[in-house]
Amino acid sequence: MDSQTSQSSQASRSPQSPHTFQVDLRGLVDLLSHHLYSSPKVYLRELLQNAVDAITARRAEQPDAPARVRLYAEGGTLRVEDTGVGLTEADVHNLLATIGRSSKRADGLQEARSDFLGQFGIGLLACFVVAERIRVVSRSARTPGAPPVEWTASDDGSYTVRTLPDEARPEPGTSVHLVARAGAGEWLAPQRVLTLARDFGSLLPYDVRVGEEAVTDLPAPWDRPYPSPATRRVALARHCHELFGFSPLDAIELDVPLAGIRGVAYVLPSAVSPAQHAGHRVHLKGMLLTERAEQLLPDWAFFVRCVLDTDSLRPTASRESLYEDETLAAVRETLGERIRSWLTGLAAGDPERLAAFLSVHHLGVKSLARHDKEMLRTMLPWLPFETTDGRLSLEEFAQRHPVVHFTRTVEEYRQVAPIASAQGVGVINGGYTYDSELIEALPSVRPGTVVAELDADTVTAHLDTVDPAEELALSGFLAAARAKLDPLGCDVVLRAFHPLSVPALHLDDRAARHEQARAEAQEQADDLWAGILGSLRGSAPRARLVLNHLNPLIRRISSLREPELIGTATESLYGQALLMAQRPLRAADSALLNRAFISLLEWATHGDSDSTGGSH
């Protein structure tokens, strides 16, 4: 019994035979086409990538080796020829038939991986997205005596390998033959192949052609010599229009040798939302990596579109986006500095172009300036703000007014702007994106500047008081008006102010609105919540309706003696003041306006009927 137990224990501890993963190639192709790659067109990029990497590998050992890639498309087939390093039979089994294994990770090439475009070992599989059969014929340049080898694979996962006679491929290199799968023939059509090849490979460093048509177009537009800066600007504008479909306001050079980056950022000619993700074209060692690189620039630089070539950034496995790492973060910061330098250069030497830029993209510059004191100091004389003195920069406004008053919302600004302007009080509308933050940051770059948020008390304090005797004579009218508006959480005060055409002014602040919202919630709440909300009642001032004693209409209304008519007139003034301030109306406010309007109509028509009846 003990012997059996011992044998069983030893058997349970004996090593098990390893098993090899089985790969369903059709399932993998479906995964690639629907989840890894955004479009079947990437198959051509992968073919070009393999050809270019093969030439790079050969030239690392034979610097004078030819560097040619030729593509021939005809009748639903495609052949890609390169003069690269080639493969032996052992290489074919080791690399082409092993998913995920890349020659760029093979022995002797690890240290040179940065010279290669592909590193994931799945590129050739992308061809199965458009082809049902792939045939590769290759001859190694590293092993001159090795015969040519043929590898043929089908999308069902099977492949064959055989050696060929020397005459099948006399020179080193590789040719890849594709036969289109059903419904994918358009991707192998000659014109489509040429278009894709030019899109992906226009900046490749080798001689690439589709038939007799050249694919590469070097040097890149930003690297070409031009007879003058004006000629360069025109050429880059033409390039931008061909690439992105718009004529730029300007072109910003993106030359960062330490990061291996050359390119240009084109400034958009029309405003875009800061939330809109910009798509940038990024080439990796000449090969187009993506047209939608969103993380290339800081978020504030949403007003440019970039096209550049790099040899330092890492692609993801799909080679359609950039890998987020420390290198990308450093590049993003560096490119942001280049755009920042362009802005400061305009501020120092080309104010007309800067003004044209800010008229379109001031929002982006404000976004940058609120986090960057140096940028705020540089752009301060140029950034436009809406003020009671017109559109001015903060610097101009501060020179005119000892205290820089501002409102945090557009509604508050609309309430007080006409009255404050008439009283000589300057106000800035801080209700637009970033404006309040920039106004509050003004003292940090302009020492001694006093910045204050404008509230209802400040406005009221600047309005002239009415003679006490006159106000006392109107005490009955004011008492009736206050009683009418008290349920709405609004006080009534009498002041004299300009312009005379404004009969009444509705003033409140955020504290008053919060208190009003709390009171409304308390009315609608159950006993428990009403008690809790009641305990939160603040001492903040309520909203106020400021009646203009200089206005003729107010003088006539204040002389009324009928309490009911005074109430109706007060409600009408309150509703008109709300509408003038462009404030959103609550349900109670809308009901008040309707009631006041109908009451005035009844009063007017009642007066007419009495008059008519008396005449008879």
Coordinates of C-alpha atoms in Angstrom, one line a residue:
M1 CA 0.0 0.0 0.0
D2 CA 2.8 2.3 0.9
S3 CA 4.7 1.4 -2.3
Q4 CA 1.7 2.2 -4.4
T5 CA 1.2 5.5 -2.6
S6 CA 4.8 6.4 -3.2
Q7 CA 4.6 5.5 -6.9
S8 CA 1.5 7.6 -7.3
S9 CA 3.1 10.5 -5.5
Q10 CA 6.2 10.3 -7.8
A11 CA 3.9 10.1 -10.9
S12 CA 2.0 13.2 -9.8
R13 CA 5.3 15.1 -9.5
S14 CA 6.8 13.9 -12.8
P15 CA 7.1 16.7 -15.4
Q16 CA 4.3 16.9 -18.0
S17 CA 5.0 17.0 -21.7
P18 CA 4.7 20.6 -23.0
H19 CA 2.0 21.5 -25.5
T20 CA 2.2 24.0 -28.3
F21 CA -0.5 26.6 -28.8
Q22 CA -2.6 26.0 -31.9
V23 CA -3.5 29.1 -33.9
D24 CA -6.7 29.5 -36.0
L25 CA -5.3 31.7 -38.7
R26 CA -8.7 32.6 -40.1
G27 CA -9.8 33.7 -36.6
L28 CA -6.6 35.7 -36.2
V29 CA -7.1 37.4 -39.6
D30 CA -10.6 38.3 -38.5
L31 CA -9.2 39.7 -35.3
L32 CA -6.6 41.8 -37.2
S33 CA -9.1 43.1 -39.7
H34 CA -11.8 44.1 -37.3
H35 CA -9.9 45.0 -34.1
L36 CA -6.2 45.7 -34.7
Y37 CA -6.2 47.5 -38.1
S38 CA -8.6 50.3 -39.0
S39 CA -8.8 49.5 -42.7
P40 CA -7.7 46.8 -45.1
K41 CA -5.4 49.4 -46.7
V42 CA -2.7 48.8 -44.1
Y43 CA -1.7 45.7 -45.9
L44 CA 0.3 47.8 -48.3
R45 CA 2.0 49.6 -45.6
E46 CA 3.1 46.3 -44.0
L47 CA 4.5 45.1 -47.4
L48 CA 6.4 48.4 -47.9
Q49 CA 7.6 48.1 -44.3
N50 CA 9.0 44.6 -44.7
A51 CA 10.7 45.6 -48.0
V52 CA 12.3 48.7 -46.5
D53 CA 13.5 46.9 -43.4
A54 CA 15.0 44.1 -45.5
I55 CA 17.0 46.7 -47.5
T56 CA 18.0 48.4 -44.3
A57 CA 19.3 45.1 -42.9
R58 CA 21.3 44.4 -46.1
R59 CA 22.8 47.8 -46.2
A60 CA 23.9 47.5 -42.6
E61 CA 26.3 44.8 -43.9
Q62 CA 26.7 45.9 -47.5
P63 CA 26.5 49.7 -47.6
D64 CA 26.7 49.7 -51.5
A65 CA 23.8 47.2 -52.0
P66 CA 21.0 48.4 -54.3
A67 CA 18.0 49.9 -52.6
R68 CA 14.9 49.3 -54.8
V69 CA 11.3 48.4 -54.1
R70 CA 9.0 47.7 -57.1
L71 CA 5.3 47.0 -57.0
Y72 CA 3.3 45.4 -59.9
A73 CA -0.5 45.2 -59.7
E74 CA -2.5 43.4 -62.4
G75 CA -5.7 41.4 -62.6
G76 CA -6.4 41.0 -58.8
T77 CA -2.7 40.1 -58.0
L78 CA 0.1 42.1 -56.6
R79 CA 3.9 41.5 -56.7
V80 CA 6.3 43.4 -54.4
E81 CA 10.0 43.1 -55.3
D82 CA 12.8 44.3 -53.0
T83 CA 16.6 44.1 -53.1
G84 CA 16.8 43.4 -49.3
V85 CA 18.7 40.9 -47.2
G86 CA 16.5 38.0 -48.2
L87 CA 15.8 34.7 -46.3
T88 CA 17.2 31.2 -46.1
E89 CA 15.0 28.1 -45.7
A90 CA 15.7 28.1 -42.0
D91 CA 14.7 31.8 -41.8
V92 CA 11.4 31.1 -43.6
H93 CA 10.5 28.4 -41.0
N94 CA 11.7 30.5 -38.1
L95 CA 10.2 33.8 -39.1
L96 CA 7.4 33.6 -41.7
A97 CA 5.7 30.7 -40.1
T98 CA 6.0 31.8 -36.5
I99 CA 3.4 34.5 -35.6
G100 CA 4.9 37.2 -33.4
R101 CA 8.5 36.6 -34.2
S102 CA 10.3 39.4 -36.0
S103 CA 13.7 39.4 -37.8
K104 CA 14.3 42.7 -36.1
R105 CA 14.6 40.8 -32.9
A106 CA 16.8 38.1 -34.3
D107 CA 20.4 37.6 -33.1
G108 CA 22.8 40.2 -34.3
L109 CA 20.1 42.7 -35.1
Q110 CA 18.8 43.5 -31.6
E111 CA 21.1 46.5 -31.2
A112 CA 20.0 48.0 -34.5
R113 CA 16.2 47.8 -33.9
S114 CA 15.9 51.5 -34.0
D115 CA 16.7 51.4 -37.7
F116 CA 13.7 49.2 -38.5
L117 CA 10.1 50.1 -39.0
G118 CA 8.4 46.9 -37.9
Q119 CA 9.1 45.0 -34.7
F120 CA 6.1 42.9 -33.8
G121 CA 6.3 40.0 -36.3
I122 CA 2.6 40.2 -37.5
G123 CA 3.0 42.5 -40.5
L124 CA 2.7 39.8 -43.2
L125 CA -0.5 38.5 -41.6
A126 CA -2.1 41.9 -42.6
C127 CA -2.0 40.7 -46.2
F128 CA -4.5 38.0 -45.4
V129 CA -7.1 40.8 -44.9
V130 CA -7.1 41.3 -48.7
A131 CA -5.5 38.1 -50.0
E132 CA -6.4 34.4 -49.9
R133 CA -2.9 33.2 -50.7
I134 CA 0.6 34.7 -50.2
R135 CA 3.6 33.4 -52.0
V136 CA 7.1 34.6 -51.0
V137 CA 10.2 33.9 -53.0
S138 CA 13.5 34.9 -51.3
R139 CA 17.2 34.6 -51.6
S140 CA 19.6 35.4 -48.8
A141 CA 22.3 38.0 -49.2
R142 CA 24.0 36.7 -45.9
T143 CA 24.4 33.2 -47.2
P144 CA 25.4 33.5 -50.9
G145 CA 25.5 29.7 -51.4
A146 CA 21.9 29.2 -50.2
P147 CA 19.4 28.5 -53.0
P148 CA 16.2 30.5 -53.4
V149 CA 13.4 29.4 -51.2
E150 CA 9.6 29.6 -51.8
W151 CA 7.0 29.9 -49.0
T152 CA 3.4 29.6 -49.9
A153 CA 0.6 30.2 -47.3
S154 CA -3.2 30.1 -47.5
D155 CA -5.7 31.8 -45.2
D156 CA -6.7 28.4 -43.8
G157 CA -3.4 28.3 -41.8
S158 CA -1.5 25.9 -44.1
Y159 CA 1.8 26.6 -45.8
T160 CA 4.5 24.8 -47.9
V161 CA 8.2 25.5 -48.2
R162 CA 10.5 24.4 -51.0
T163 CA 13.8 25.3 -52.5
L164 CA 14.0 26.5 -56.1
P165 CA 16.8 26.4 -58.7
D166 CA 19.2 29.3 -58.8
E167 CA 17.7 30.8 -61.9
A168 CA 14.3 31.3 -60.1
R169 CA 15.9 34.3 -58.3
P170 CA 19.5 35.0 -59.3
E171 CA 20.0 38.0 -57.1
P172 CA 19.4 38.4 -53.3
G173 CA 16.1 39.9 -52.3
T174 CA 12.5 39.0 -51.8
S175 CA 9.3 39.0 -53.9
V176 CA 5.9 38.7 -52.3
H177 CA 3.0 37.6 -54.5
L178 CA -0.7 38.2 -53.4
V179 CA -3.8 36.8 -54.9
A180 CA -6.9 38.7 -53.9
R181 CA -9.6 37.1 -51.8
A182 CA -13.2 37.3 -53.0
G183 CA -14.6 40.8 -52.7
A184 CA -11.2 42.4 -52.0
G185 CA -10.0 42.8 -55.6
E186 CA -10.3 46.6 -55.5
W187 CA -7.5 46.8 -52.9
L188 CA -5.1 45.3 -55.4
A189 CA -6.2 47.4 -58.4
P190 CA -3.2 49.3 -60.0
Q191 CA -4.5 52.9 -59.2
R192 CA -5.5 52.0 -55.7
V193 CA -2.0 50.4 -55.1
L194 CA -0.4 53.6 -56.5
T195 CA -2.5 55.9 -54.3
L196 CA -1.8 53.9 -51.2
A197 CA 1.9 53.6 -51.9
R198 CA 2.2 57.3 -52.3
D199 CA 0.2 58.0 -49.2
F200 CA 2.2 55.6 -47.0
G201 CA 5.7 55.8 -48.7
S202 CA 6.2 59.3 -50.1
L203 CA 9.0 60.0 -47.6
L204 CA 10.8 56.6 -47.6
P205 CA 14.5 56.9 -48.1
Y206 CA 14.7 54.3 -50.9
D207 CA 13.7 54.2 -54.6
V208 CA 10.0 52.9 -54.5
R209 CA 7.9 52.6 -57.6
V210 CA 4.6 51.2 -58.7
G211 CA 5.4 50.0 -62.2
E212 CA 7.1 53.0 -63.7
E213 CA 5.4 55.6 -61.4
A214 CA 7.6 57.1 -58.6
V215 CA 6.2 56.8 -55.1
T216 CA 8.8 58.7 -53.1
D217 CA 8.9 62.5 -53.2
L218 CA 12.1 63.6 -51.4
P219 CA 13.2 65.8 -49.9
A220 CA 10.1 66.5 -47.8
P221 CA 8.5 69.9 -48.4
W222 CA 9.8 71.3 -45.1
D223 CA 13.4 70.2 -46.0
R224 CA 13.6 71.6 -49.5
P225 CA 15.6 74.8 -50.2
Y226 CA 13.6 77.8 -51.4
P227 CA 14.8 81.0 -52.9
S228 CA 13.1 83.2 -50.3
P229 CA 10.9 83.0 -47.1
A230 CA 7.9 84.1 -49.1
T231 CA 8.4 81.3 -51.7
R232 CA 8.8 78.8 -48.8
R233 CA 5.5 80.1 -47.2
V234 CA 3.6 79.7 -50.5
A235 CA 5.0 76.2 -51.1
L236 CA 4.1 75.0 -47.6
A237 CA 0.7 76.5 -47.9
R238 CA 0.2 74.5 -51.1
H239 CA 1.4 71.4 -49.3
C240 CA -1.0 72.0 -46.5
H241 CA -3.9 72.4 -48.9
E242 CA -3.1 69.2 -50.7
L243 CA -2.7 67.3 -47.4
F244 CA -5.3 68.7 -45.1
G245 CA -7.6 70.6 -47.5
F246 CA -7.2 74.1 -46.0
S247 CA -4.9 77.1 -46.6
P248 CA -3.1 77.8 -43.3
L249 CA -2.8 81.2 -41.5
D250 CA 0.9 80.3 -41.0
A251 CA 3.4 77.4 -40.9
I252 CA 5.5 76.7 -37.8
E253 CA 8.8 74.8 -38.2
L254 CA 9.1 71.7 -36.1
D255 CA 12.8 70.9 -36.3
V256 CA 13.9 69.0 -33.1
P257 CA 17.2 67.1 -33.9
L258 CA 17.6 65.7 -30.4
A259 CA 14.2 64.0 -30.8
G260 CA 14.8 63.0 -34.4
I261 CA 11.8 65.1 -35.6
R262 CA 11.4 67.2 -38.7
G263 CA 8.1 68.6 -39.9
V264 CA 5.7 71.5 -39.8
A265 CA 2.6 72.6 -37.9
Y266 CA 0.0 74.4 -40.0
V267 CA -2.2 77.0 -38.2
L268 CA -5.9 76.5 -38.9
P269 CA -7.6 79.4 -40.7
S270 CA -10.9 79.0 -38.7
A271 CA -11.8 78.5 -35.1
V272 CA -12.3 75.0 -33.7
S273 CA -13.6 73.7 -30.4
P274 CA -10.9 73.1 -27.8
A275 CA -12.6 69.7 -27.1
Q276 CA -12.1 68.6 -30.7
H277 CA -9.2 66.2 -31.0
A278 CA -6.8 67.2 -33.7
G279 CA -5.5 64.6 -36.1
H280 CA -1.8 64.8 -37.0
R281 CA 0.1 62.9 -39.7
V282 CA 3.1 61.2 -38.3
H283 CA 5.7 59.4 -40.4
L284 CA 8.1 56.9 -38.8
K285 CA 11.4 56.8 -40.6
G286 CA 9.6 58.0 -43.7
M287 CA 6.7 55.6 -43.5
L288 CA 3.3 57.1 -42.7
L289 CA 2.3 55.7 -39.3
T290 CA -1.0 57.5 -38.7
E291 CA -3.2 60.4 -39.9
R292 CA -4.9 60.6 -36.5
A293 CA -2.2 61.1 -33.9
E294 CA -4.1 62.9 -31.2
Q295 CA -1.6 62.8 -28.3
L296 CA 1.3 64.5 -30.3
L297 CA 0.7 68.0 -29.0
P298 CA -0.5 69.6 -25.7
D299 CA -4.2 70.0 -25.5
W300 CA -4.0 73.8 -25.7
A301 CA -2.4 73.6 -29.2
F302 CA -5.7 72.6 -30.8
F303 CA -5.3 75.3 -33.4
V304 CA -2.7 73.6 -35.5
R305 CA -2.4 70.4 -37.6
C306 CA 1.0 68.8 -37.8
V307 CA 2.8 66.6 -40.3
L308 CA 6.2 65.3 -39.3
D309 CA 8.8 62.5 -39.7
T310 CA 10.4 60.9 -36.6
D311 CA 12.8 58.1 -35.8
S312 CA 12.3 58.2 -32.0
L313 CA 8.7 57.6 -31.3
R314 CA 7.3 54.1 -30.8
P315 CA 4.3 52.8 -32.6
T316 CA 1.7 50.5 -31.1
A317 CA 1.2 47.0 -32.4
S318 CA -1.3 48.1 -35.0
R319 CA 1.2 50.8 -36.1
E320 CA -1.7 53.3 -36.3
S321 CA -1.0 55.3 -33.2
L322 CA 1.8 56.3 -30.9
Y323 CA 2.8 54.4 -27.7
E324 CA 2.4 56.7 -24.7
D325 CA 5.8 56.7 -22.9
E326 CA 8.4 59.1 -21.6
T327 CA 9.7 59.8 -25.1
L328 CA 6.3 60.8 -26.4
A329 CA 5.8 63.0 -23.3
A330 CA 9.1 64.8 -23.9
V331 CA 8.4 65.3 -27.6
R332 CA 4.9 66.7 -26.8
E333 CA 6.5 69.2 -24.4
T334 CA 9.2 70.1 -26.9
L335 CA 6.7 70.7 -29.8
G336 CA 4.6 72.8 -27.4
E337 CA 7.7 74.9 -26.8
R338 CA 8.1 75.4 -30.5
I339 CA 4.6 76.6 -30.9
R340 CA 5.0 78.9 -27.8
S341 CA 8.1 80.4 -29.4
W342 CA 6.3 81.1 -32.6
L343 CA 3.6 83.0 -30.7
T344 CA 6.2 85.1 -28.8
G345 CA 8.0 85.8 -32.0
L346 CA 4.8 87.1 -33.6
A347 CA 4.2 89.3 -30.6
A348 CA 7.7 90.8 -30.8
G349 CA 8.0 91.2 -34.6
D350 CA 4.8 90.8 -36.5
P351 CA 1.8 92.3 -34.7
E352 CA -0.4 92.3 -37.8
R353 CA -0.1 88.5 -38.2
L354 CA -0.6 88.0 -34.5
A355 CA -3.8 90.1 -34.5
A356 CA -5.1 88.0 -37.4
F357 CA -4.3 84.8 -35.6
L358 CA -5.9 86.0 -32.3
S359 CA -9.0 87.1 -34.1
V360 CA -9.5 83.4 -34.8
H361 CA -7.7 81.5 -32.1
H362 CA -7.6 83.7 -29.0
L363 CA -9.2 80.9 -27.0
G364 CA -6.2 78.6 -27.5
V365 CA -3.8 81.3 -26.5
K366 CA -5.8 82.1 -23.4
S367 CA -5.8 78.4 -22.5
L368 CA -2.0 78.5 -22.6
A369 CA -1.6 81.9 -20.9
R370 CA -3.6 80.9 -17.8
H371 CA -0.9 78.2 -17.0
D372 CA 2.1 80.1 -18.2
K373 CA 3.0 83.4 -16.6
E374 CA 5.6 84.2 -19.3
M375 CA 3.1 83.6 -22.0
L376 CA 0.5 85.8 -20.1
R377 CA 3.0 88.6 -19.8
T378 CA 3.9 88.3 -23.5
M379 CA 0.4 88.1 -24.8
L380 CA -1.2 90.5 -22.3
P381 CA -1.1 93.5 -24.7
W382 CA -2.9 91.4 -27.4
L383 CA -5.5 89.2 -25.8
P384 CA -9.0 90.6 -26.4
F385 CA -11.7 90.8 -23.7
E386 CA -15.2 92.1 -23.8
T387 CA -15.4 95.2 -21.6
T388 CA -17.7 98.2 -21.0
D389 CA -15.1 100.2 -23.0
G390 CA -15.3 97.9 -26.0
R391 CA -12.9 95.0 -26.9
L392 CA -9.7 95.7 -25.1
S393 CA -6.6 93.9 -23.7
L394 CA -6.3 93.6 -20.0
E395 CA -3.3 96.0 -20.1
E396 CA -5.3 98.7 -21.9
F397 CA -8.2 98.3 -19.5
A398 CA -6.1 98.4 -16.4
Q399 CA -4.5 101.7 -17.6
R400 CA -8.0 103.3 -17.8
H401 CA -9.4 102.0 -14.5
P402 CA -7.9 102.0 -11.0
V403 CA -9.9 98.9 -10.1
V404 CA -10.4 96.1 -12.6
H405 CA -14.0 95.0 -12.0
F406 CA -15.2 91.8 -13.6
T407 CA -18.2 89.4 -13.6
R408 CA -17.9 85.7 -13.6
T409 CA -20.9 85.0 -15.9
V410 CA -22.2 86.5 -19.1
E411 CA -25.6 87.1 -17.5
E412 CA -24.1 89.1 -14.7
Y413 CA -22.2 91.2 -17.2
R414 CA -25.4 91.9 -19.2
Q415 CA -27.2 92.9 -16.1
V416 CA -24.7 95.6 -15.0
A417 CA -22.8 96.6 -18.1
P418 CA -25.1 99.5 -19.4
I419 CA -25.5 100.9 -15.9
A420 CA -21.9 100.6 -14.8
S421 CA -20.7 102.2 -18.0
A422 CA -23.0 105.1 -17.5
Q423 CA -21.7 105.6 -14.0
G424 CA -18.0 105.4 -15.2
V425 CA -17.4 102.0 -13.7
G426 CA -15.4 99.8 -16.0
V427 CA -16.3 96.1 -16.1
I428 CA -14.8 93.1 -17.9
N429 CA -17.0 90.2 -19.0
G430 CA -15.3 87.2 -17.4
G431 CA -18.0 84.8 -18.3
Y432 CA -16.3 83.3 -21.3
T433 CA -13.9 80.3 -21.2
Y434 CA -10.7 81.1 -19.3
D435 CA -11.4 84.8 -18.9
S436 CA -12.0 84.9 -15.2
E437 CA -8.8 83.0 -14.5
L438 CA -6.8 85.3 -16.6
I439 CA -8.3 88.4 -15.1
E440 CA -7.5 87.1 -11.6
A441 CA -4.0 86.3 -12.7
L442 CA -3.4 89.9 -13.8
P443 CA -1.8 91.2 -10.6
S444 CA 0.9 88.5 -10.9
V445 CA 2.2 90.0 -14.1
R446 CA 1.2 93.6 -13.4
P447 CA 2.0 94.3 -9.8
G448 CA -0.2 96.9 -8.1
T449 CA -3.2 96.1 -10.2
V450 CA -6.4 95.8 -8.1
V451 CA -8.9 93.2 -9.4
A452 CA -12.3 92.8 -7.8
E453 CA -15.4 90.8 -8.7
L454 CA -18.3 93.0 -9.3
D455 CA -21.4 92.3 -7.2
A456 CA -24.8 93.8 -6.7
D457 CA -23.6 95.9 -3.7
T458 CA -20.8 97.5 -5.7
V459 CA -23.2 98.5 -8.5
T460 CA -25.8 99.8 -6.1
A461 CA -23.1 101.8 -4.2
H462 CA -22.2 103.6 -7.5
L463 CA -25.8 104.7 -8.0
D464 CA -27.0 108.1 -6.7
T465 CA -29.3 108.0 -3.7
V466 CA -32.6 109.9 -3.8
D467 CA -33.3 112.9 -1.7
P468 CA -34.6 111.6 1.7
A469 CA -37.6 113.9 1.6
E470 CA -38.6 112.6 -1.9
E471 CA -38.1 109.0 -0.9
L472 CA -40.2 109.5 2.3
A473 CA -43.0 110.9 0.2
L474 CA -42.9 107.7 -1.9
S475 CA -42.8 105.4 1.1
G476 CA -46.4 104.2 0.5
F477 CA -45.6 103.3 -3.1
L478 CA -42.3 101.5 -2.1
A479 CA -44.1 99.6 0.7
A480 CA -46.7 98.3 -1.8
A481 CA -44.0 97.4 -4.3
R482 CA -41.9 95.6 -1.7
A483 CA -44.9 93.6 -0.5
K484 CA -45.6 92.5 -4.0
L485 CA -42.1 91.2 -4.7
D486 CA -41.2 89.8 -1.3
P487 CA -42.7 86.4 -2.1
L488 CA -40.3 86.2 -5.0
G489 CA -37.2 86.9 -2.8
C490 CA -36.6 90.3 -4.2
D491 CA -36.2 93.7 -2.5
V492 CA -37.1 97.1 -4.0
V493 CA -34.8 100.1 -3.8
L494 CA -35.0 103.6 -5.3
R495 CA -32.0 105.2 -6.9
A496 CA -31.1 107.9 -9.5
F497 CA -28.9 106.7 -12.3
H498 CA -28.2 107.0 -16.0
P499 CA -29.2 106.2 -18.7
L500 CA -32.6 107.7 -18.1
S501 CA -34.1 105.3 -20.6
V502 CA -33.7 102.3 -18.1
P503 CA -36.7 102.3 -15.8
A504 CA -35.5 99.4 -13.6
L505 CA -32.5 97.2 -13.0
H506 CA -32.5 93.7 -11.6
L507 CA -29.4 93.0 -9.5
D508 CA -28.4 89.8 -7.8
D509 CA -25.2 87.8 -7.2
R510 CA -24.4 84.2 -6.9
A511 CA -25.0 84.2 -3.1
A512 CA -28.5 85.6 -3.7
R513 CA -29.2 83.0 -6.4
H514 CA -28.1 80.2 -4.2
E515 CA -30.3 81.5 -1.4
Q516 CA -33.2 81.7 -3.8
A517 CA -32.6 78.1 -5.0
R518 CA -32.4 76.9 -1.4
A519 CA -35.8 78.6 -0.6
E520 CA -37.5 77.1 -3.6
A521 CA -36.1 73.6 -2.7
Q522 CA -37.4 74.1 0.9
E523 CA -40.9 74.8 -0.3
Q524 CA -41.0 71.6 -2.4
A525 CA -39.3 69.4 0.2
D526 CA -40.9 67.1 2.8
D527 CA -40.7 68.1 6.5
L528 CA -37.4 66.4 7.1
W529 CA -35.6 68.1 4.2
A530 CA -37.4 71.4 4.7
G531 CA -36.0 71.5 8.2
I532 CA -32.5 70.7 6.9
L533 CA -32.7 73.3 4.1
G534 CA -34.1 75.8 6.5
S535 CA -31.1 75.4 8.8
L536 CA -28.9 76.2 5.8
R537 CA -30.5 79.6 5.3
G538 CA -27.8 82.2 4.7
S539 CA -27.5 85.8 5.5
A540 CA -26.7 86.7 1.9
P541 CA -28.6 89.7 0.5
R542 CA -31.5 89.0 -1.6
A543 CA -32.0 90.1 -5.2
R544 CA -33.1 93.6 -5.7
L545 CA -35.1 95.6 -8.2
V546 CA -33.5 99.1 -8.5
L547 CA -36.1 101.6 -9.7
N548 CA -34.7 104.6 -11.5
H549 CA -36.1 107.8 -10.0
L550 CA -34.9 109.8 -13.0
N551 CA -37.0 107.8 -15.4
P552 CA -40.3 109.5 -16.4
L553 CA -42.3 106.2 -16.3
I554 CA -41.1 105.4 -12.8
R555 CA -42.2 108.9 -11.7
R556 CA -45.7 108.3 -13.1
I557 CA -46.0 104.9 -11.6
S558 CA -44.8 106.1 -8.2
S559 CA -47.6 108.7 -8.2
L560 CA -50.3 105.9 -8.4
R561 CA -52.6 105.5 -5.4
E562 CA -54.3 102.2 -6.1
P563 CA -52.4 99.4 -4.3
E564 CA -53.6 96.8 -6.9
L565 CA -52.4 98.9 -9.8
I566 CA -49.1 99.6 -8.0
G567 CA -48.6 95.8 -7.6
T568 CA -49.3 95.1 -11.3
A569 CA -46.9 97.8 -12.4
T570 CA -44.2 96.5 -10.1
E571 CA -44.6 93.0 -11.4
S572 CA -44.3 94.4 -15.0
L573 CA -41.1 96.3 -14.1
Y574 CA -39.7 93.2 -12.5
G575 CA -40.4 91.0 -15.5
Q576 CA -39.1 93.6 -17.9
A577 CA -35.9 93.9 -15.9
L578 CA -35.4 90.2 -16.0
L579 CA -35.8 90.1 -19.7
M580 CA -33.4 93.0 -20.2
A581 CA -30.8 91.1 -18.2
Q582 CA -31.4 88.0 -20.3
R583 CA -31.8 85.9 -17.2
P584 CA -33.5 82.5 -17.5
L585 CA -37.0 82.7 -16.1
R586 CA -38.3 80.5 -13.4
A587 CA -41.8 79.1 -13.5
A588 CA -42.9 81.7 -10.9
D589 CA -41.3 84.5 -13.0
S590 CA -43.1 83.4 -16.2
A591 CA -46.4 83.2 -14.3
L592 CA -45.8 86.7 -12.9
L593 CA -45.2 88.1 -16.4
N594 CA -48.4 86.5 -17.7
R595 CA -50.4 87.8 -14.8
A596 CA -49.0 91.3 -15.0
F597 CA -49.6 91.5 -18.8
I598 CA -53.2 90.3 -18.5
S599 CA -53.9 92.6 -15.5
L600 CA -52.6 95.6 -17.4
L601 CA -54.8 94.7 -20.4
E602 CA -57.8 94.4 -18.1
W603 CA -57.0 97.7 -16.5
A604 CA -56.6 99.5 -19.8
T605 CA -59.8 98.0 -21.4
H606 CA -61.7 98.6 -18.1
G607 CA -60.7 102.3 -18.3
D608 CA -61.8 102.5 -21.9
S609 CA -65.2 101.0 -21.2
D610 CA -65.8 103.4 -18.3
S611 CA -64.9 106.3 -20.6
T612 CA -67.2 105.0 -23.3
G613 CA -70.1 104.5 -20.9
G614 CA -69.7 107.9 -19.5
S615 CA -70.0 109.5 -22.9
H616 CA -73.4 108.0 -23.4

